[in-house]
Short mmCIF file of C-alpha atoms in Angstrom, two decimals:
data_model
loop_
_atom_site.label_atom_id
_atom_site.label_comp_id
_atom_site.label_asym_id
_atom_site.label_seq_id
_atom_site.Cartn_x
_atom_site.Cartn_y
_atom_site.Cartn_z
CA UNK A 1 -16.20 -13.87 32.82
CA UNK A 2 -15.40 -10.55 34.15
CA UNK A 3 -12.43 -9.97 36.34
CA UNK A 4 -14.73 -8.66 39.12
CA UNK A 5 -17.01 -11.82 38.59
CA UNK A 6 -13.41 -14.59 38.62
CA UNK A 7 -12.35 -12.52 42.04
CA UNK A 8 -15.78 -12.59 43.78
CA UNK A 9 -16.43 -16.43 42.53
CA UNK A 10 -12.82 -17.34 43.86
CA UNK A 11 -13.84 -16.24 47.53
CA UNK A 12 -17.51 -17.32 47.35
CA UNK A 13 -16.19 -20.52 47.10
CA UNK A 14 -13.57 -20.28 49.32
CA UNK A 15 -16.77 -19.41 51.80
CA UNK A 16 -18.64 -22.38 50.44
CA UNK A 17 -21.44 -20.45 49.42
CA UNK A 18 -22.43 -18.95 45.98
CA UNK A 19 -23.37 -15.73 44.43
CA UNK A 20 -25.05 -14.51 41.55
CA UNK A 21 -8.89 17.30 46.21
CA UNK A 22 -11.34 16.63 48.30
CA UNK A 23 -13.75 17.60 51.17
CA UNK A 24 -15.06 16.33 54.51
CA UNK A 25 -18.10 14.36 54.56
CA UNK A 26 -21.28 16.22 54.67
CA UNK A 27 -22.60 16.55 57.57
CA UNK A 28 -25.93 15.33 56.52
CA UNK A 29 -26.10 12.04 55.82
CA UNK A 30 -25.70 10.39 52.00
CA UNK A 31 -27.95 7.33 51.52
CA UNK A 32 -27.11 5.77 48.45
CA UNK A 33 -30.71 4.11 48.40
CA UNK A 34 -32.19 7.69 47.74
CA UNK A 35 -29.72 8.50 45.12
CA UNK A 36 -31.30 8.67 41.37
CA UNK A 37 -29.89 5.24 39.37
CA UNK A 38 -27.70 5.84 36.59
CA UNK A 39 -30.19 5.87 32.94
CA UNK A 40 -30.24 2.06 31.85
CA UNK A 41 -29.30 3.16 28.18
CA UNK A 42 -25.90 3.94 26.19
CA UNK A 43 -25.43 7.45 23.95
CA UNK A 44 -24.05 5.99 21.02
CA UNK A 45 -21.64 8.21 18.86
CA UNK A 46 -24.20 10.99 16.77
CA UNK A 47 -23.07 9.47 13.77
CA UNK A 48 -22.48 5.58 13.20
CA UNK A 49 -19.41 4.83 11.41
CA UNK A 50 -18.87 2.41 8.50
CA UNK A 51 -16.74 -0.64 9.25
CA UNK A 52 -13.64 -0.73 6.91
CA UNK A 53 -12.46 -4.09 6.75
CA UNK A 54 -10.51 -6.20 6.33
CA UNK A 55 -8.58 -5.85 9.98
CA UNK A 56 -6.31 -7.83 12.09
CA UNK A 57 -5.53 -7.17 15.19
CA UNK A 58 -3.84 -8.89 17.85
CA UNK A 59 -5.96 -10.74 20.32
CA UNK A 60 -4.99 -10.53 24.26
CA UNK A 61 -4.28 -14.33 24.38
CA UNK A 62 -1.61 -14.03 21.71
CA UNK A 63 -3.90 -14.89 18.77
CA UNK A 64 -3.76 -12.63 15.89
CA UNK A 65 -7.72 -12.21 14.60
CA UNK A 66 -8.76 -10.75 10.65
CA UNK A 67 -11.80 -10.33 10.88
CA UNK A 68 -13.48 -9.54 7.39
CA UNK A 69 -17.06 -8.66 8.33
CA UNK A 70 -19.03 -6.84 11.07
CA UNK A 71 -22.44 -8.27 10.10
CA UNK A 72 -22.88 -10.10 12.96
CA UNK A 73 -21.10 -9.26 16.31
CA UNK A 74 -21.38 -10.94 19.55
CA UNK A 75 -20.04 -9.78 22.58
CA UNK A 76 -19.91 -11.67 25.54
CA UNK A 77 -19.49 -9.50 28.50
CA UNK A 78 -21.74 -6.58 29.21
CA UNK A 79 -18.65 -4.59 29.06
CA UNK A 80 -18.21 -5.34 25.34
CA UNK A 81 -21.22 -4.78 24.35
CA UNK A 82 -21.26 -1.27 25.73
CA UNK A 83 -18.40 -0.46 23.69
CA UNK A 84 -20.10 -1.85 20.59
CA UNK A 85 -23.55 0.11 20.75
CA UNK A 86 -21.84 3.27 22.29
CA UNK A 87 -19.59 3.22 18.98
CA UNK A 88 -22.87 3.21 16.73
CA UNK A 89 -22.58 -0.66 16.06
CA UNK A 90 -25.51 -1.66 17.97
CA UNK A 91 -27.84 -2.65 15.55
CA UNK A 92 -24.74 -5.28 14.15
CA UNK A 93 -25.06 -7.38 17.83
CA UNK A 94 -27.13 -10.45 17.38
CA UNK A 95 -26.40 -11.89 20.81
CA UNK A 96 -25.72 -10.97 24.12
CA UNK A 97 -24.49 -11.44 27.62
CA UNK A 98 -27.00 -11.89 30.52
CA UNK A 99 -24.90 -8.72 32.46
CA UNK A 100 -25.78 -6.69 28.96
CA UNK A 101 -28.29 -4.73 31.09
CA UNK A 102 -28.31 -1.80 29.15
CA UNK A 103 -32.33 -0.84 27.54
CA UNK A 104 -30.81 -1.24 23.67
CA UNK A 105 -29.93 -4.53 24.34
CA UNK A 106 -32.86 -5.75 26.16
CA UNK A 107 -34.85 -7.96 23.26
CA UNK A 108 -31.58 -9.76 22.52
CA UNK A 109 -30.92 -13.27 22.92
CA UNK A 110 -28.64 -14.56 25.35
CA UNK A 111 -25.77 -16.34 24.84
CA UNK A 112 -23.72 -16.63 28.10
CA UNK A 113 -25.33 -16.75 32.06
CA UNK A 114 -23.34 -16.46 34.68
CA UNK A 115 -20.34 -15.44 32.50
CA UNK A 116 -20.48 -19.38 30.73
CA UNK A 117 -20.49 -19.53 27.45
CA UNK A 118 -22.50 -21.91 25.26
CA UNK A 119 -20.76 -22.55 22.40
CA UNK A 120 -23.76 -24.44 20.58
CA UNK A 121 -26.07 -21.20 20.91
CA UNK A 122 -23.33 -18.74 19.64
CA UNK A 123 -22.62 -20.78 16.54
CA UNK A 124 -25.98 -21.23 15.42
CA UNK A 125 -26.39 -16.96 15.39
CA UNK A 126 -23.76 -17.12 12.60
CA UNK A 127 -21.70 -14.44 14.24
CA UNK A 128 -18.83 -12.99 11.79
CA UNK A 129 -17.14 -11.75 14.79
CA UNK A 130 -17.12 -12.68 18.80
CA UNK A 131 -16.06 -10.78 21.29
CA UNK A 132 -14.40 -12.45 24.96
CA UNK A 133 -12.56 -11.09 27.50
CA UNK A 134 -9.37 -13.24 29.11
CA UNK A 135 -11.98 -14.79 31.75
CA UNK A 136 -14.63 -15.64 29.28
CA UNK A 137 -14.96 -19.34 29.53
CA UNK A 138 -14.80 -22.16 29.44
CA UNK A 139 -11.64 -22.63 27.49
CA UNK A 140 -13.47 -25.32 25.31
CA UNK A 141 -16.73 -23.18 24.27
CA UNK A 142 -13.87 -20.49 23.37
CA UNK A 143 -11.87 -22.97 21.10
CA UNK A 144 -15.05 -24.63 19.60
CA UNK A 145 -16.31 -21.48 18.51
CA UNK A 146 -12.48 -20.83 16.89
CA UNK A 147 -12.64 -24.26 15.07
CA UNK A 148 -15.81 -23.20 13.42
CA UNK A 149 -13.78 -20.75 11.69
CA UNK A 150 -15.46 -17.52 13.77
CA UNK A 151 -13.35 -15.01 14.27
CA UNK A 152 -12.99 -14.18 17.94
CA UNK A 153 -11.44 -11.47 19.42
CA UNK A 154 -10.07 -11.58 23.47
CA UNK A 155 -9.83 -8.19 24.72
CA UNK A 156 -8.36 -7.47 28.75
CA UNK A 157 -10.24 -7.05 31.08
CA UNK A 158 -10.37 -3.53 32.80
CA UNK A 159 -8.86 -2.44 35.79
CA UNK A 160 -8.63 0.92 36.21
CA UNK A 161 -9.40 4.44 34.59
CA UNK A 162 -6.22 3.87 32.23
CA UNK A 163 -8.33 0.64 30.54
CA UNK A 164 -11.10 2.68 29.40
CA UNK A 165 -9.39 3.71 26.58
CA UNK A 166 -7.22 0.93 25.36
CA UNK A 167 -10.64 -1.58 25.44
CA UNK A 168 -12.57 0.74 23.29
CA UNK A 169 -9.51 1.16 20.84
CA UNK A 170 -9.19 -2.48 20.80
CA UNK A 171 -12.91 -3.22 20.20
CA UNK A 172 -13.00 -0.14 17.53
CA UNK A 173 -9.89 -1.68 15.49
CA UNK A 174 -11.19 -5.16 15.46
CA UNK A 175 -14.68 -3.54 14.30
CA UNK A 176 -13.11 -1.90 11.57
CA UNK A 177 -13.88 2.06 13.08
CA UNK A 178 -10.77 3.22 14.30
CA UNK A 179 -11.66 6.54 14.25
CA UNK A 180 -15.18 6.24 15.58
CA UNK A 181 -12.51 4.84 18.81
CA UNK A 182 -10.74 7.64 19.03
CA UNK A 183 -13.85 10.38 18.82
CA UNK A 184 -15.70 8.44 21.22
CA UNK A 185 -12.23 8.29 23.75
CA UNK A 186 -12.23 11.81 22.94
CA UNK A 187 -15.85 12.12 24.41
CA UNK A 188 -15.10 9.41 27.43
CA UNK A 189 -12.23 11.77 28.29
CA UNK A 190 -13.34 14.96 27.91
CA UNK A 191 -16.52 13.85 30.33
CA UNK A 192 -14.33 12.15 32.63
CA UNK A 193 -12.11 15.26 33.38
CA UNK A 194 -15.31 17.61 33.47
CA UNK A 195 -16.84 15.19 36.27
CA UNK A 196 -13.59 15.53 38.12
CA UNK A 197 -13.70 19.08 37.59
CA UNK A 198 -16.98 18.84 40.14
CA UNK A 199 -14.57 17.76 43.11
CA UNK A 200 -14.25 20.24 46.46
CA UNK A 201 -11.09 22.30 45.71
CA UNK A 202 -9.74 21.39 49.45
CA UNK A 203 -10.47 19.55 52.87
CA UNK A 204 -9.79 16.01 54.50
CA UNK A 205 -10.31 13.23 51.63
CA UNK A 206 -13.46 10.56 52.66
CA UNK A 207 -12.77 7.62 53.73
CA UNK A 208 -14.90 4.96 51.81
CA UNK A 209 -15.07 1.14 52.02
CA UNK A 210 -16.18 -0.50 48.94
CA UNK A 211 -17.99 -4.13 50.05
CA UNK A 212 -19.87 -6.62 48.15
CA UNK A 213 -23.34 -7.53 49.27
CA UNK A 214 -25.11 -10.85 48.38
CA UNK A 215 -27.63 -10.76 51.38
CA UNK A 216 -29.58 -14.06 49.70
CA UNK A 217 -26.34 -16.15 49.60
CA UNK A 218 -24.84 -14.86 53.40
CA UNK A 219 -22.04 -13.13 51.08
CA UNK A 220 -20.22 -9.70 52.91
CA UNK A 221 -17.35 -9.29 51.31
CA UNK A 222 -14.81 -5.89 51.78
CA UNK A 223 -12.92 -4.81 48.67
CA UNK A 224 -8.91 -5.23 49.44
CA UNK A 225 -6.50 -3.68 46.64
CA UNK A 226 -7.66 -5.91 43.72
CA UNK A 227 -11.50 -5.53 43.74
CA UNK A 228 -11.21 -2.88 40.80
CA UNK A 229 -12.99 0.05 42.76
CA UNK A 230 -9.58 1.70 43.71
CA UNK A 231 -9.24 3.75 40.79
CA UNK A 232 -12.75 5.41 40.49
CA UNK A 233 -12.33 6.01 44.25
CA UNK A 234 -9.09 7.95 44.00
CA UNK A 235 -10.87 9.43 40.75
CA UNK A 236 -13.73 10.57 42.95
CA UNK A 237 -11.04 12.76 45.74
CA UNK A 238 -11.56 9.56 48.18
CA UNK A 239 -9.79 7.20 49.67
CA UNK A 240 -10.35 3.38 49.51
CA UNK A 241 -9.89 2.08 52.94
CA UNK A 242 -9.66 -1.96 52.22
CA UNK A 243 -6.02 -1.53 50.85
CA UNK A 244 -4.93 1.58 52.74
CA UNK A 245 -5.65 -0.89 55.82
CA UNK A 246 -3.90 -3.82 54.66
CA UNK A 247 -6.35 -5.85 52.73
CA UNK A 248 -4.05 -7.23 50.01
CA UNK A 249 -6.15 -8.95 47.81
CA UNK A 250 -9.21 -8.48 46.02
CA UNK A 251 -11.96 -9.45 48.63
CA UNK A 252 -11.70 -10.49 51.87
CA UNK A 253 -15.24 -11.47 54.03
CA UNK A 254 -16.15 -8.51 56.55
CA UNK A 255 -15.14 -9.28 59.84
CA UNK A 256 -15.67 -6.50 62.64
CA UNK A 257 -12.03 -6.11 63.34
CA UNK A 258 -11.16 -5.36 59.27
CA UNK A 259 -13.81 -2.67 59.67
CA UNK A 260 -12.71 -1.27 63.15
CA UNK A 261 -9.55 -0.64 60.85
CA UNK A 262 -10.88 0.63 57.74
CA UNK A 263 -12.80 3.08 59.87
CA UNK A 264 -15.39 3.96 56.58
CA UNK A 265 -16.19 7.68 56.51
CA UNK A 266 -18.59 6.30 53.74
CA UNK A 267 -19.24 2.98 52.20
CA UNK A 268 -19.85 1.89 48.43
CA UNK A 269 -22.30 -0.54 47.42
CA UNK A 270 -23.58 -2.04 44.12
CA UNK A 271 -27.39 -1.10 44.00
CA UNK A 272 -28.80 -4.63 43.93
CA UNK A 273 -26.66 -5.64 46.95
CA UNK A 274 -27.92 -3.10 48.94
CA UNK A 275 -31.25 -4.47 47.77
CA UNK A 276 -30.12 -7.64 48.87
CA UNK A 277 -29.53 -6.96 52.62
CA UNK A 278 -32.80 -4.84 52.92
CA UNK A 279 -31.44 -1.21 51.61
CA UNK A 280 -29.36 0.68 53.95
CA UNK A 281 -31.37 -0.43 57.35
CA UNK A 282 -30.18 -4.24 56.53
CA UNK A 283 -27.10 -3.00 55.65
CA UNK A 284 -25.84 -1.56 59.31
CA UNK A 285 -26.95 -4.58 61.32
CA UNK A 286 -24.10 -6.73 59.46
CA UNK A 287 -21.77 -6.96 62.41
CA UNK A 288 -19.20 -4.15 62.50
CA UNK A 289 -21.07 -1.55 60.10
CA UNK A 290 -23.09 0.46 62.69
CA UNK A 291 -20.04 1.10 64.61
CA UNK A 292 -18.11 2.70 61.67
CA UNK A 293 -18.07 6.44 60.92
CA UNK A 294 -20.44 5.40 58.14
CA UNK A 295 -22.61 2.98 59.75
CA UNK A 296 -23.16 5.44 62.09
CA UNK A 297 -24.22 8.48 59.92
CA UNK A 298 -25.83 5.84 57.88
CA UNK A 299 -23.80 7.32 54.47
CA UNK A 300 -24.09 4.69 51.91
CA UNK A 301 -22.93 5.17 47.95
CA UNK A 302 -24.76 3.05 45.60
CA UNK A 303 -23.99 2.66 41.95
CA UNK A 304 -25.99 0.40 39.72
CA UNK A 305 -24.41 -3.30 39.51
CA UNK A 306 -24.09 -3.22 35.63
CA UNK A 307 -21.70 -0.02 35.74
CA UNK A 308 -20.03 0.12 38.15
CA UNK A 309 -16.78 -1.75 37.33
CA UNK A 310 -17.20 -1.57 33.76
CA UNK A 311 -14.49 1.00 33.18
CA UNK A 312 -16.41 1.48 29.46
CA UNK A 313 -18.13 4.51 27.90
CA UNK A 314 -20.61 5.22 30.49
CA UNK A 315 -17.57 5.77 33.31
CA UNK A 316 -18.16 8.85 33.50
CA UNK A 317 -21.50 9.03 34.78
CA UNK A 318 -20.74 6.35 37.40
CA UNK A 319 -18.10 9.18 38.39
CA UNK A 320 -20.34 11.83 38.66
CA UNK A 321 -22.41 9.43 40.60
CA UNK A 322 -19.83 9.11 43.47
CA UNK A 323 -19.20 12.55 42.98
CA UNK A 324 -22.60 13.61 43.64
CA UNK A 325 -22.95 10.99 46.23
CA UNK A 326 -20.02 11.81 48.24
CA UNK A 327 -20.08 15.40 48.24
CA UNK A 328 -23.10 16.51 47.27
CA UNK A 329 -24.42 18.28 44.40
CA UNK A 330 -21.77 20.38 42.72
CA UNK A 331 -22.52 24.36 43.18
#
């Protein structure tokens, strides 16, 4: 499991419920809704790189992993198996994850729902390598797939801007193309800093509230310090308002009085939570939203669920998204 997905499923049931330099604002309205979606698809590396193996490498849980053959990956986060087609592996995945969203991967089995793994459906794909994050779970299907003898590699979970490198360096040495990890860093980077080149030289920084939307459950959740948006945010010239008004932890339900405080100049929503409340019309008559700055001008930034946190290859695009979104098109 994701760290966003163990932080929202720690307050969903805490509610009881469950879930599946910069600028002013513009003064015209941004409505995420309208905004073009991200493309669905990875850019994998021009060239795909031959695995030299054998390679250990240390595993996040304190396991060291050799892995001896790339045949047969599986990666069980979405996340992972971003890293693993956008290195030029993609045709090596036999398996996947059901937040592996991504058009290459669509014909693939899956293997995990909900971020649970199923130990019995991995095995029988005679993987020669698995790939888990520190969340993936449960801690049984992890350890059964270890006592067949399967390699398995846990790799951390990203936080921030800083992660986007270290996961795809981990993923690449395990994999056996070290240096297909450091050209495609190269390329992350290099894409990264040119969508931050895109930002207003000057003016007041934007305000923006990142909350999580599951309009079919009765989940409204605002992003505190922990929810993982923080970093893109500052990336993007803004400010995010849950911790700069005292929201601690990683979500926290939305309450009129916690937005009264964050006082939104724009807010940031996942694409299918939007959906969920009836686009950006639903979205305002959740108590407390119409009477923000943003609820008011109705200035909503949606990025597609399945990038947004992912802190992976395709960051930079969900950059240029906010970006785009925030400020408008770049001149």
């Amino acid at each position: 499991m994701s760290r966003f997905a163990v932080a929202l499923t720690s307050v969903v049931l805490a509610l009881g419920v469950s879930a599946c330099g910069g600028t002013a604002a513009p003064s015209s309205p941004t409505a995420g809704a309208g905004a073009p979606a991200l493309p669905d698809r990875v850019e994998p590396l021009a060239q795909a790189p031959v695995p030299a193996l054998p390679a250990t490498v240390a595993s996040a849980d304190g396991v060291p992993v050799t892995v001896t053959s790339a045949d047969r990956v599986i990666p069980l986060t979405g996340g992972l198996s971003e890293i693993v087609y956008t290195l030029g592996l993609g045709p090596k995945v036999v398996a996947k994850d059901i937040t592996a969203t991504f058009e290459q991967a669509a014909d693939l089995p899956v293997v995990t729902r909900g971020h649970e793994v199923s130990a019995e459906s991995v095995l029988s794909l005679r993987p020669t390598l698995v790939l888990a994050e520190t969340t993936s779970g449960p801690a049984e299907a992890i350890q059964q797939i270890r006592d067949a003898g399967i390699p398995l590699l846990v790799v951390a979970p990203a936080k921030s801007l800083d992660d986007v490198a270290k996961r795809t360096g981990t993923v690449a040495a395990a994999l056996g193309v070290k240096e297909a990890g450091a050209q495609l860093n190269q390329r992350t980077a290099d894409r990264i800093a040119a969508a931050r080149k895109t930002l207003p030289a000057s003016g007041k920084k934007p305000r923006v509230a990142f909350l999580y939307l599951r309009g079919t459950a009765s989940v409204y959740l605002m992003g505190g310090s922990d929810s993982g948006a923080g970093s893109l945010l500052e990336a993007a010239g803004a400010v995010d308002t849950g911790p700069e008004s005292g929201l601690g932890k990683d979500f926290t339900p939305i309450t009129s009085e916690a937005l009264a405080a964050a006082a939104p100049d724009a807010i940031l929503v996942m694409s299918k939570g939007l959906e969920s409340v009836g686009g950006v019309d639903g979205l305002v008559k959740i108590p407390g939203v119409a009477q923000t700055p943003a609820g008011m001008d109705r200035r909503v930034v949606a990025v597609d669920d399945g990038v947004l946190l992912n802190y992976g290859p395709r960051t930079d695009q969900v950059l240029a998204s906010l970006i785009t979104q925030l400020y408008g098109k770049a001149s």
